[in-house]
CSV table of C-alpha atoms in Angstrom, one decimal:
chain,number,residue,atom,x,y,z
A,1,THR,CA,-0.1,-0.2,0.2
A,2,ILE,CA,1.2,3.6,-0.9
A,3,GLU,CA,0.1,6.3,1.1
A,4,TYR,CA,0.6,9.8,-0.4
A,5,ASN,CA,-0.8,13.6,-0.6
A,6,SER,CA,-3.7,13.0,-3.4
A,7,ASP,CA,-3.9,16.8,-3.4
A,8,ILE,CA,-0.2,16.9,-5.1
A,9,TYR,CA,0.3,13.8,-6.1
A,10,ASN,CA,-2.2,11.4,-8.8
A,11,LYS,CA,-1.8,7.8,-8.5
A,12,SER,CA,0.6,7.4,-11.3
A,13,THR,CA,3.1,9.7,-10.0
A,14,ALA,CA,3.2,7.9,-6.6
A,15,GLU,CA,3.8,4.7,-8.4
A,16,GLN,CA,6.7,6.0,-10.4
A,17,LEU,CA,8.4,7.8,-7.3
A,18,THR,CA,8.3,4.2,-5.5
A,19,ASN,CA,9.6,2.6,-8.4
A,20,HIS,CA,12.2,4.8,-8.6
A,21,LEU,CA,13.2,4.0,-5.0
A,22,GLU,CA,13.4,0.5,-5.6
A,23,GLN,CA,15.7,1.0,-8.8
A,24,ILE,CA,17.8,3.1,-6.8
A,25,LEU,CA,17.8,0.4,-3.5
A,26,ILE,CA,19.0,-1.9,-6.2
A,27,ALA,CA,21.9,0.4,-7.9
A,28,ILE,CA,23.6,0.8,-4.5
A,29,ILE,CA,23.4,-3.0,-3.7
A,30,ASP,CA,24.8,-3.9,-7.2
A,31,GLN,CA,27.4,-0.7,-7.0
A,32,PRO,CA,28.3,0.5,-4.0
A,33,PHE,CA,31.2,2.8,-4.8
A,34,ILE,CA,29.3,4.9,-7.5
A,35,SER,CA,28.8,8.1,-6.8
A,36,ILE,CA,25.0,9.4,-5.9
A,37,GLN,CA,24.9,11.4,-8.9
A,38,ASN,CA,25.6,8.4,-11.5
A,39,LEU,CA,22.8,6.2,-9.5
A,40,GLU,CA,20.4,5.1,-12.3
A,41,TYR,CA,16.7,4.8,-11.1
A,42,LEU,CA,14.8,4.2,-14.6
A,43,ASN,CA,13.6,0.9,-15.2
A,44,ALA,CA,14.0,-1.5,-18.3
A,45,TYR,CA,10.7,-0.3,-19.5
A,46,GLU,CA,11.5,3.5,-19.0
A,47,LYS,CA,14.8,3.4,-20.8
A,48,HIS,CA,13.3,1.6,-23.8
A,49,GLN,CA,10.4,4.1,-24.0
A,50,LEU,CA,12.5,7.3,-23.5
A,51,LEU,CA,15.3,6.1,-25.8
A,52,VAL,CA,13.5,4.1,-28.9
A,53,GLU,CA,9.6,4.5,-28.3
A,54,PHE,CA,9.7,8.4,-28.3
A,55,ASN,CA,12.5,8.4,-30.8
A,56,ASN,CA,10.7,6.4,-33.3
A,57,THR,CA,11.0,8.8,-36.0
A,58,SER,CA,13.2,7.0,-38.8
A,59,ILE,CA,11.9,7.1,-42.6
A,60,ASP,CA,13.8,6.3,-45.7
A,61,TYR,CA,14.4,9.3,-48.4
A,62,PRO,CA,15.5,9.3,-52.0
A,63,LYS,CA,19.3,10.2,-51.1
A,64,ASP,CA,19.6,12.0,-54.5
A,65,GLN,CA,17.4,14.5,-53.7
A,66,THR,CA,17.9,18.0,-52.0
A,67,ILE,CA,15.8,21.1,-51.5
A,68,ILE,CA,17.2,22.3,-54.8
A,69,SER,CA,15.8,19.3,-56.8
A,70,LEU,CA,12.3,19.7,-54.9
A,71,PHE,CA,12.1,23.2,-56.6
A,72,GLU,CA,12.8,22.3,-59.9
A,73,GLU,CA,10.6,19.2,-60.0
A,74,GLN,CA,7.5,21.8,-59.1
A,75,VAL,CA,8.6,24.1,-61.7
A,76,GLU,CA,7.9,21.0,-64.2
A,77,LYS,CA,4.8,20.6,-62.3
A,78,THR,CA,3.5,24.1,-62.2
A,79,PRO,CA,5.6,26.5,-64.3
A,80,ASP,CA,3.0,29.0,-65.1
A,81,GLN,CA,1.4,29.1,-61.4
A,82,ILE,CA,2.8,32.3,-59.5
A,83,ALA,CA,5.3,31.2,-57.1
A,84,LEU,CA,6.9,34.5,-56.0
A,85,VAL,CA,5.1,37.6,-54.9
A,86,PHE,CA,7.0,40.9,-53.8
A,87,GLU,CA,4.8,44.1,-53.9
A,88,ASP,CA,4.0,44.6,-57.2
A,89,LYS,CA,6.3,42.0,-58.8
A,90,GLU,CA,4.9,38.4,-59.3
A,91,LEU,CA,7.1,35.8,-60.7
A,92,THR,CA,5.8,32.3,-62.1
A,93,TYR,CA,7.6,29.1,-61.2
A,94,ASN,CA,9.1,29.4,-64.8
A,95,GLU,CA,10.5,32.4,-64.5
A,96,LEU,CA,11.6,32.2,-60.9
A,97,ASN,CA,13.7,29.1,-61.9
A,98,LYS,CA,15.2,30.9,-64.9
A,99,LEU,CA,16.5,34.2,-62.9
A,100,SER,CA,18.0,32.0,-60.7
A,101,ASN,CA,19.5,29.8,-62.9
A,102,GLN,CA,21.1,33.0,-64.4
A,103,PHE,CA,22.0,34.6,-61.6
A,104,ALA,CA,23.5,31.6,-60.5
A,105,ARG,CA,25.6,31.6,-63.7
A,106,ASN,CA,26.4,35.3,-63.5
A,107,ILE,CA,27.9,34.5,-59.9
A,108,LEU,CA,29.8,31.6,-61.4
A,109,ALA,CA,31.4,33.7,-63.8
A,110,MET,CA,33.1,35.6,-61.2
A,111,GLY,CA,35.1,32.8,-60.4
A,112,VAL,CA,33.3,31.3,-57.0
A,113,GLU,CA,33.8,27.9,-56.9
A,114,ARG,CA,31.7,25.0,-55.3
A,115,GLY,CA,31.4,25.0,-51.7
A,116,ALA,CA,32.4,28.9,-51.2
A,117,CYS,CA,30.4,31.1,-49.1
A,118,VAL,CA,28.6,34.0,-50.9
A,119,GLY,CA,27.3,36.7,-48.4
A,120,VAL,CA,24.0,38.4,-49.5
A,121,LEU,CA,23.2,41.7,-47.9
A,122,LEU,CA,19.8,42.9,-49.5
A,123,ASP,CA,16.8,45.0,-48.9
A,124,ARG,CA,13.8,42.7,-48.5
A,125,SER,CA,12.7,41.8,-52.4
A,126,GLU,CA,12.4,39.1,-54.7
A,127,TRP,CA,16.0,39.0,-55.1
A,128,SER,CA,16.4,37.7,-51.2
A,129,VAL,CA,14.9,34.3,-52.9
A,130,ILE,CA,16.4,34.9,-56.2
A,131,SER,CA,20.1,35.2,-54.5
A,132,MET,CA,19.5,32.3,-51.8
A,133,ILE,CA,18.1,29.8,-54.7
A,134,SER,CA,20.9,30.6,-56.8
A,135,ILE,CA,23.9,30.4,-54.4
A,136,MET,CA,22.4,27.2,-53.4
A,137,LYS,CA,22.1,25.7,-57.3
A,138,LEU,CA,25.7,26.2,-57.3
A,139,GLY,CA,26.5,24.1,-54.6
A,140,CYS,CA,27.6,27.1,-52.6
A,141,ILE,CA,26.8,28.5,-49.3
A,142,TYR,CA,24.3,30.9,-48.4
A,143,VAL,CA,25.4,33.4,-45.9
A,144,PRO,CA,22.3,35.9,-45.3
A,145,ILE,CA,23.7,39.3,-43.7
A,146,ASP,CA,20.9,41.8,-42.0
A,147,LYS,CA,21.5,45.1,-43.8
A,148,SER,CA,20.7,46.9,-40.7
A,149,LEU,CA,23.9,45.7,-38.9
A,150,PRO,CA,26.7,48.3,-38.4
A,151,THR,CA,29.7,48.0,-40.5
A,152,SER,CA,32.1,46.1,-38.4
A,153,ARG,CA,29.6,43.1,-37.5
A,154,VAL,CA,29.0,42.5,-41.6
A,155,HIS,CA,32.9,42.7,-42.0
A,156,TYR,CA,33.1,40.2,-39.1
A,157,MET,CA,30.3,38.0,-40.2
A,158,LEU,CA,32.2,38.0,-44.0
A,159,GLU,CA,35.5,37.3,-42.3
A,160,ASN,CA,34.7,34.9,-40.1
A,161,SER,CA,33.2,32.7,-43.0
A,162,ASN,CA,35.9,33.4,-45.3
A,163,SER,CA,33.0,34.7,-47.9
A,164,LYS,CA,34.9,36.2,-50.6
A,165,VAL,CA,32.1,37.4,-52.9
A,166,LEU,CA,29.0,39.9,-51.5
A,167,ILE,CA,25.9,40.0,-53.3
A,168,THR,CA,23.9,43.8,-53.0
A,169,GLU,CA,21.8,45.9,-54.9
A,170,GLU,CA,23.8,49.1,-54.9
A,171,GLU,CA,27.3,50.3,-55.1
A,172,MET,CA,28.7,50.1,-52.0
A,173,GLY,CA,33.1,51.3,-50.8
A,174,LEU,CA,34.9,48.6,-49.8
A,175,VAL,CA,36.1,50.8,-46.8
A,176,GLY,CA,36.0,48.3,-43.7
A,177,TYR,CA,35.6,45.3,-45.6
A,178,PRO,CA,37.7,42.3,-46.4
A,179,GLU,CA,40.4,42.8,-48.8
A,180,GLY,CA,39.8,41.2,-51.9
A,181,LEU,CA,36.1,41.0,-51.5
A,182,ILE,CA,34.0,41.0,-54.9
A,183,LEU,CA,30.8,42.7,-55.2
A,184,ILE,CA,27.9,41.2,-57.1
A,185,LYS,CA,24.8,43.7,-57.8
A,186,THR,CA,21.6,42.1,-58.4
A,187,GLY,CA,19.5,42.4,-61.7
A,188,GLY,CA,21.9,43.4,-64.7
A,189,HIS,CA,21.7,41.9,-67.9
A,190,LEU,CA,20.7,38.6,-67.2
A,191,GLU,CA,18.5,37.8,-70.3
A,192,GLU,CA,21.7,37.4,-72.3
A,193,ILE,CA,22.9,34.3,-70.0
A,194,GLU,CA,21.6,30.7,-69.9
A,195,SER,CA,18.3,30.0,-68.1
A,196,TYR,CA,18.1,26.0,-68.1
A,197,ASN,CA,19.0,24.3,-64.7
A,198,LEU,CA,22.9,23.8,-64.0
A,199,GLU,CA,22.4,19.9,-63.2
A,200,ILE,CA,24.9,20.1,-60.7
A,201,ASN,CA,24.5,17.2,-58.5
A,202,ILE,CA,24.7,18.5,-54.6
A,203,ALA,CA,24.7,15.5,-52.0
A,204,GLY,CA,22.8,15.7,-48.7
A,205,SER,CA,26.3,16.2,-46.7
A,206,GLU,CA,27.2,19.3,-48.4
A,207,SER,CA,26.7,22.7,-46.7
A,208,SER,CA,23.9,24.7,-47.6
A,209,PHE,CA,24.0,27.7,-45.2
A,210,ILE,CA,25.5,29.6,-42.4
A,211,ILE,CA,22.9,31.4,-40.1
A,212,TYR,CA,24.7,33.9,-37.3
A,213,THR,CA,23.3,34.3,-34.0
A,214,SER,CA,24.1,36.6,-31.1
A,215,GLY,CA,26.4,34.5,-29.7
A,216,SER,CA,27.6,34.9,-25.9
A,217,THR,CA,31.0,36.3,-26.3
A,218,GLY,CA,30.1,39.4,-28.1
A,219,HIS,CA,30.7,38.3,-31.3
A,220,PRO,CA,28.1,36.6,-33.8
A,221,LYS,CA,28.4,32.6,-33.6
A,222,GLY,CA,27.9,30.8,-37.5
A,223,VAL,CA,26.0,27.9,-37.8
A,224,GLU,CA,26.6,25.9,-40.7
A,225,GLN,CA,23.9,23.6,-41.7
A,226,THR,CA,23.7,21.0,-44.7
A,227,HIS,CA,21.6,20.4,-47.5
A,228,LEU,CA,20.1,17.4,-45.9
A,229,THR,CA,19.2,19.1,-42.6
A,230,LEU,CA,16.6,21.3,-44.7
A,231,TYR,CA,15.3,18.9,-46.9
A,232,ASN,CA,14.5,16.3,-43.9
A,233,LEU,CA,12.5,19.3,-42.6
A,234,ILE,CA,10.9,19.9,-45.9
A,235,LEU,CA,9.9,16.2,-46.3
A,236,TRP,CA,8.6,16.2,-42.7
A,237,ASP,CA,6.6,19.3,-43.2
A,238,ILE,CA,4.8,17.3,-46.1
A,239,GLN,CA,4.6,14.0,-45.0
A,240,GLY,CA,4.7,14.1,-40.9
A,241,ALA,CA,3.2,17.6,-39.7
A,242,ARG,CA,0.9,17.3,-43.2
A,243,PHE,CA,1.1,21.5,-43.5
A,244,ASN,CA,-1.6,22.5,-46.2
A,245,THR,CA,0.0,22.5,-50.0
A,246,GLN,CA,-0.3,25.0,-52.5
A,247,GLN,CA,-1.2,27.7,-49.9
A,248,ARG,CA,-0.5,31.3,-50.3
A,249,HIS,CA,2.6,31.9,-47.3
A,250,LEU,CA,3.2,35.0,-45.5
A,251,GLN,CA,7.0,35.1,-45.0
A,252,PHE,CA,7.7,37.6,-42.3
A,253,SER,CA,11.1,36.6,-40.6
A,254,SER,CA,14.3,38.3,-41.3
A,255,PHE,CA,16.2,36.7,-43.9
A,256,SER,CA,19.1,36.1,-41.7
A,257,PHE,CA,16.8,33.6,-39.4
A,258,ASP,CA,16.7,29.8,-40.4
A,259,SER,CA,13.0,30.2,-40.2
A,260,SER,CA,12.8,32.2,-43.9
A,261,LEU,CA,14.7,29.4,-45.5
A,262,HIS,CA,11.8,26.9,-44.4
A,263,ASP,CA,9.4,29.4,-45.5
A,264,ILE,CA,10.7,29.5,-49.1
A,265,TYR,CA,11.4,25.8,-49.8
A,266,TYR,CA,8.4,24.5,-48.0
A,267,THR,CA,6.6,27.0,-50.3
A,268,LEU,CA,8.5,26.4,-53.2
A,269,ALA,CA,8.3,22.7,-52.9
A,270,THR,CA,4.7,22.2,-52.4
A,271,GLY,CA,2.8,24.5,-55.4
A,272,GLY,CA,2.8,27.7,-53.1
A,273,GLU,CA,2.9,31.4,-53.3
A,274,ILE,CA,5.4,32.7,-50.8
A,275,HIS,CA,4.4,36.4,-50.0
A,276,VAL,CA,7.6,38.4,-49.2
A,277,ILE,CA,6.5,41.5,-47.4
A,278,ASN,CA,8.7,44.6,-47.0
A,279,GLU,CA,10.1,46.4,-43.9
A,280,THR,CA,7.1,48.7,-43.7
A,281,LEU,CA,4.6,46.0,-43.9
A,282,ARG,CA,6.6,44.4,-41.3
A,283,LYS,CA,6.5,47.0,-38.6
A,284,ASP,CA,2.7,48.4,-39.4
A,285,LEU,CA,0.5,45.5,-37.9
A,286,PHE,CA,-2.5,47.3,-39.3
A,287,SER,CA,-1.5,47.4,-43.0
A,288,LEU,CA,-0.1,43.8,-42.6
A,289,LYS,CA,-3.4,43.1,-41.7
A,290,ASP,CA,-4.9,44.4,-44.7
A,291,TYR,CA,-2.5,42.7,-46.8
A,292,VAL,CA,-3.3,39.5,-45.1
A,293,LEU,CA,-7.0,39.7,-46.2
A,294,GLU,CA,-6.7,41.5,-49.6
A,295,LYS,CA,-4.1,39.0,-51.0
A,296,LYS,CA,-6.1,35.9,-49.3
A,297,ILE,CA,-2.9,34.8,-47.2
A,298,SER,CA,-3.4,31.1,-45.8
A,299,THR,CA,-0.6,30.2,-44.0
A,300,LEU,CA,0.8,33.0,-41.5
A,301,SER,CA,4.6,32.3,-40.4
A,302,MET,CA,5.8,34.4,-37.5
A,303,PRO,CA,7.7,34.9,-34.8
A,304,TYR,CA,5.5,34.4,-31.6
A,305,ALA,CA,6.1,37.9,-30.6
A,306,ALA,CA,5.2,38.9,-33.6
A,307,LEU,CA,2.1,37.0,-33.7
A,308,LYS,CA,1.3,38.1,-29.9
A,309,ALA,CA,1.5,41.6,-30.7
A,310,MET,CA,-0.7,41.5,-34.4
A,311,PHE,CA,-3.8,39.4,-32.5
A,312,SER,CA,-3.0,42.0,-29.3
A,313,GLU,CA,-3.4,44.8,-30.6
A,314,ILE,CA,-6.0,44.3,-33.9
A,315,PRO,CA,-9.7,43.6,-32.7
A,316,ASP,CA,-10.5,39.7,-33.5
A,317,GLU,CA,-13.7,41.0,-35.6
A,318,GLU,CA,-10.8,42.9,-38.3
A,319,PHE,CA,-9.9,39.9,-39.5
A,320,SER,CA,-13.5,39.0,-41.0
A,321,GLY,CA,-13.4,37.5,-44.2
A,322,HIS,CA,-9.6,36.1,-43.8
A,323,HIS,CA,-8.6,32.9,-45.5
A,324,ILE,CA,-6.3,31.6,-42.6
A,325,LEU,CA,-5.7,28.2,-42.4
A,326,GLU,CA,-2.9,27.7,-40.5
A,327,ILE,CA,-0.5,29.8,-38.2
A,328,ILE,CA,3.2,28.7,-38.0
A,329,SER,CA,4.7,30.1,-34.8
A,330,THR,CA,8.7,30.3,-34.6
A,331,GLY,CA,11.2,31.6,-32.3
A,332,GLU,CA,10.4,31.8,-28.4
A,333,GLN,CA,7.9,29.7,-26.1
A,334,LEU,CA,3.9,29.7,-27.9
A,335,TYR,CA,1.5,31.1,-25.8
A,336,VAL,CA,-1.8,30.3,-26.7
A,337,ASN,CA,-3.5,33.6,-24.9
A,338,GLY,CA,-5.0,37.0,-25.0
A,339,GLY,CA,-6.1,37.9,-28.9
A,340,LEU,CA,-4.3,35.2,-30.5
A,341,ARG,CA,-6.7,32.4,-28.3
A,342,LYS,CA,-9.7,34.7,-29.3
A,343,PHE,CA,-8.9,34.2,-33.0
A,344,LEU,CA,-8.8,30.3,-32.7
A,345,LYS,CA,-11.4,30.1,-30.9
A,346,ASN,CA,-13.6,31.9,-32.9
A,347,ASN,CA,-12.0,30.3,-35.8
A,348,ALA,CA,-11.7,26.5,-34.8
A,349,SER,CA,-10.9,24.8,-37.6
A,350,VAL,CA,-7.5,27.1,-37.8
A,351,LYS,CA,-4.6,25.0,-36.8
A,352,ILE,CA,-1.8,26.9,-35.0
A,353,TYR,CA,1.7,24.8,-35.0
A,354,ASN,CA,4.6,25.4,-32.4
A,355,LEU,CA,8.0,24.8,-34.0
A,356,TYR,CA,11.0,24.6,-32.0
A,357,GLY,CA,14.9,24.0,-32.6
A,358,PRO,CA,18.1,26.0,-31.9
A,359,SER,CA,19.9,27.6,-34.3
A,360,GLU,CA,22.7,25.0,-34.1
A,361,THR,CA,20.2,22.0,-35.3
A,362,HIS,CA,17.3,24.1,-36.9
A,363,VAL,CA,13.7,22.9,-36.5
A,364,VAL,CA,13.6,19.3,-34.6
A,365,THR,CA,10.1,19.3,-32.9
A,366,GLY,CA,6.8,20.2,-33.7
A,367,ILE,CA,3.3,20.4,-32.6
A,368,SER,CA,0.0,21.7,-34.0
A,369,TYR,CA,-3.2,22.8,-32.2
A,370,SER,CA,-6.8,23.5,-33.1
A,371,PHE,CA,-9.9,24.2,-31.1
A,372,SER,CA,-11.7,21.7,-33.8
A,373,ASP,CA,-9.4,19.0,-32.4
A,374,GLY,CA,-10.2,20.2,-28.7
A,375,GLU,CA,-9.1,22.2,-25.9
A,376,ILE,CA,-5.7,23.9,-26.6
A,377,PRO,CA,-3.3,24.5,-23.8
A,378,GLU,CA,-2.1,27.9,-22.8
A,379,LYS,CA,1.7,27.1,-22.7
A,380,ALA,CA,2.1,25.1,-25.6
A,381,SER,CA,4.4,22.1,-25.8
A,382,ILE,CA,7.4,21.7,-28.0
A,383,GLY,CA,5.6,18.5,-29.4
A,384,LYS,CA,7.7,15.3,-30.8
A,385,PRO,CA,10.7,15.0,-32.7
A,386,ILE,CA,10.6,15.4,-36.8
A,387,HIS,CA,11.7,12.9,-39.1
A,388,ASN,CA,14.9,10.9,-38.4
A,389,THR,CA,15.5,13.3,-35.5
A,390,PHE,CA,16.2,12.0,-31.9
A,391,ILE,CA,15.5,14.0,-28.5
A,392,TYR,CA,16.7,13.1,-25.2
A,393,VAL,CA,16.0,15.2,-22.2
A,394,LEU,CA,18.9,14.9,-19.5
A,395,ASP,CA,19.8,16.0,-16.6
A,396,LYS,CA,23.0,17.7,-15.4
A,397,GLU,CA,25.4,15.2,-15.4
A,398,MET,CA,23.7,14.0,-18.6
A,399,GLN,CA,21.9,11.0,-17.4
A,400,LEU,CA,18.0,10.3,-18.8
A,401,ILE,CA,15.5,11.6,-16.9
A,402,PRO,CA,11.8,10.2,-16.3
A,403,ILE,CA,8.8,11.8,-17.7
A,404,GLY,CA,7.6,14.5,-15.5
A,405,VAL,CA,11.0,15.9,-14.6
A,406,GLU,CA,12.7,18.8,-15.9
A,407,GLY,CA,15.5,18.6,-17.9
A,408,GLU,CA,17.8,19.5,-20.6
A,409,ILE,CA,17.1,18.9,-24.5
């Protein structure tokens, strides 16, 4: 018989504590000289559950595919469908692919070699997307840099990444920039360049992009990711999370954040329309709401702080007539409360996705909620591991901890 305070513990917790005490006593008898912090108190079933059952995420995928091949396949399927929208500029899948191929060849003509880092310092526009795709088509490494950063920080990121090339849209002096840096301007006379696919075979293990975080030392820290990381995530979007396809997707986050790559490549791999908004709309939530309604945006992808501000400041009734089907929250802990909760309650079929992952790994877990599926907790879970990803929650001694106990991923 177990006696416990039912105001604090439920039966399963009390039984779990008893089982752990028993395991500790057995461990002490078996290993009397082991340090206390290294005593194992999980039984075989719990270990199997934590190590195997919770991480049953393995799937097979074509080993010769990348996000670039997914995009090029979509071009073949829907060449005349709108792929990219920025202000009054619209590009079809065929036009976007041709421009990306031409710009890639323009970069190649500057002597850029496969595997080289290429910096991108642009205002938000269609060229933000064209540059991203062009660099990756070459098997080069995309290094986005926020244009609002001071010159000294831009210089550090270019030097630290060993970028020999910088894509920009304007003439700029090279004072304060690494010696020998080659500048490539967007646009130009690309119509004179061949526009067919480059047919460069890229392996999943090759690096695809570097994202710089703030860094704890005062210097930005560059995190390098492979093509496989992003490809695996996009496949999970399609097969695991089952996001809607062929959607009008709002691209809000800075291009210096890894969520921007997720926005772009998921949309372009599934026949959607990516709407890159300008800085004015990013800073004016009421105008952004008007854009969402006017353009019939169906997928909102925004950092949680921006989502919270938008639905807190704008009354729910002002979204009347919207076409929103799903909301993707990134960047920090998602809380479904206030105006956001009211919107979701009044639009019960709208799904909200919480995607979690540090820059070092990109997205590694995800979960979705909608009021049509049941009650939504105020503090969202980070969800379950995505495909081919394994998550372990450990204590400070790097030991597995049981369900219900706080630890570190």
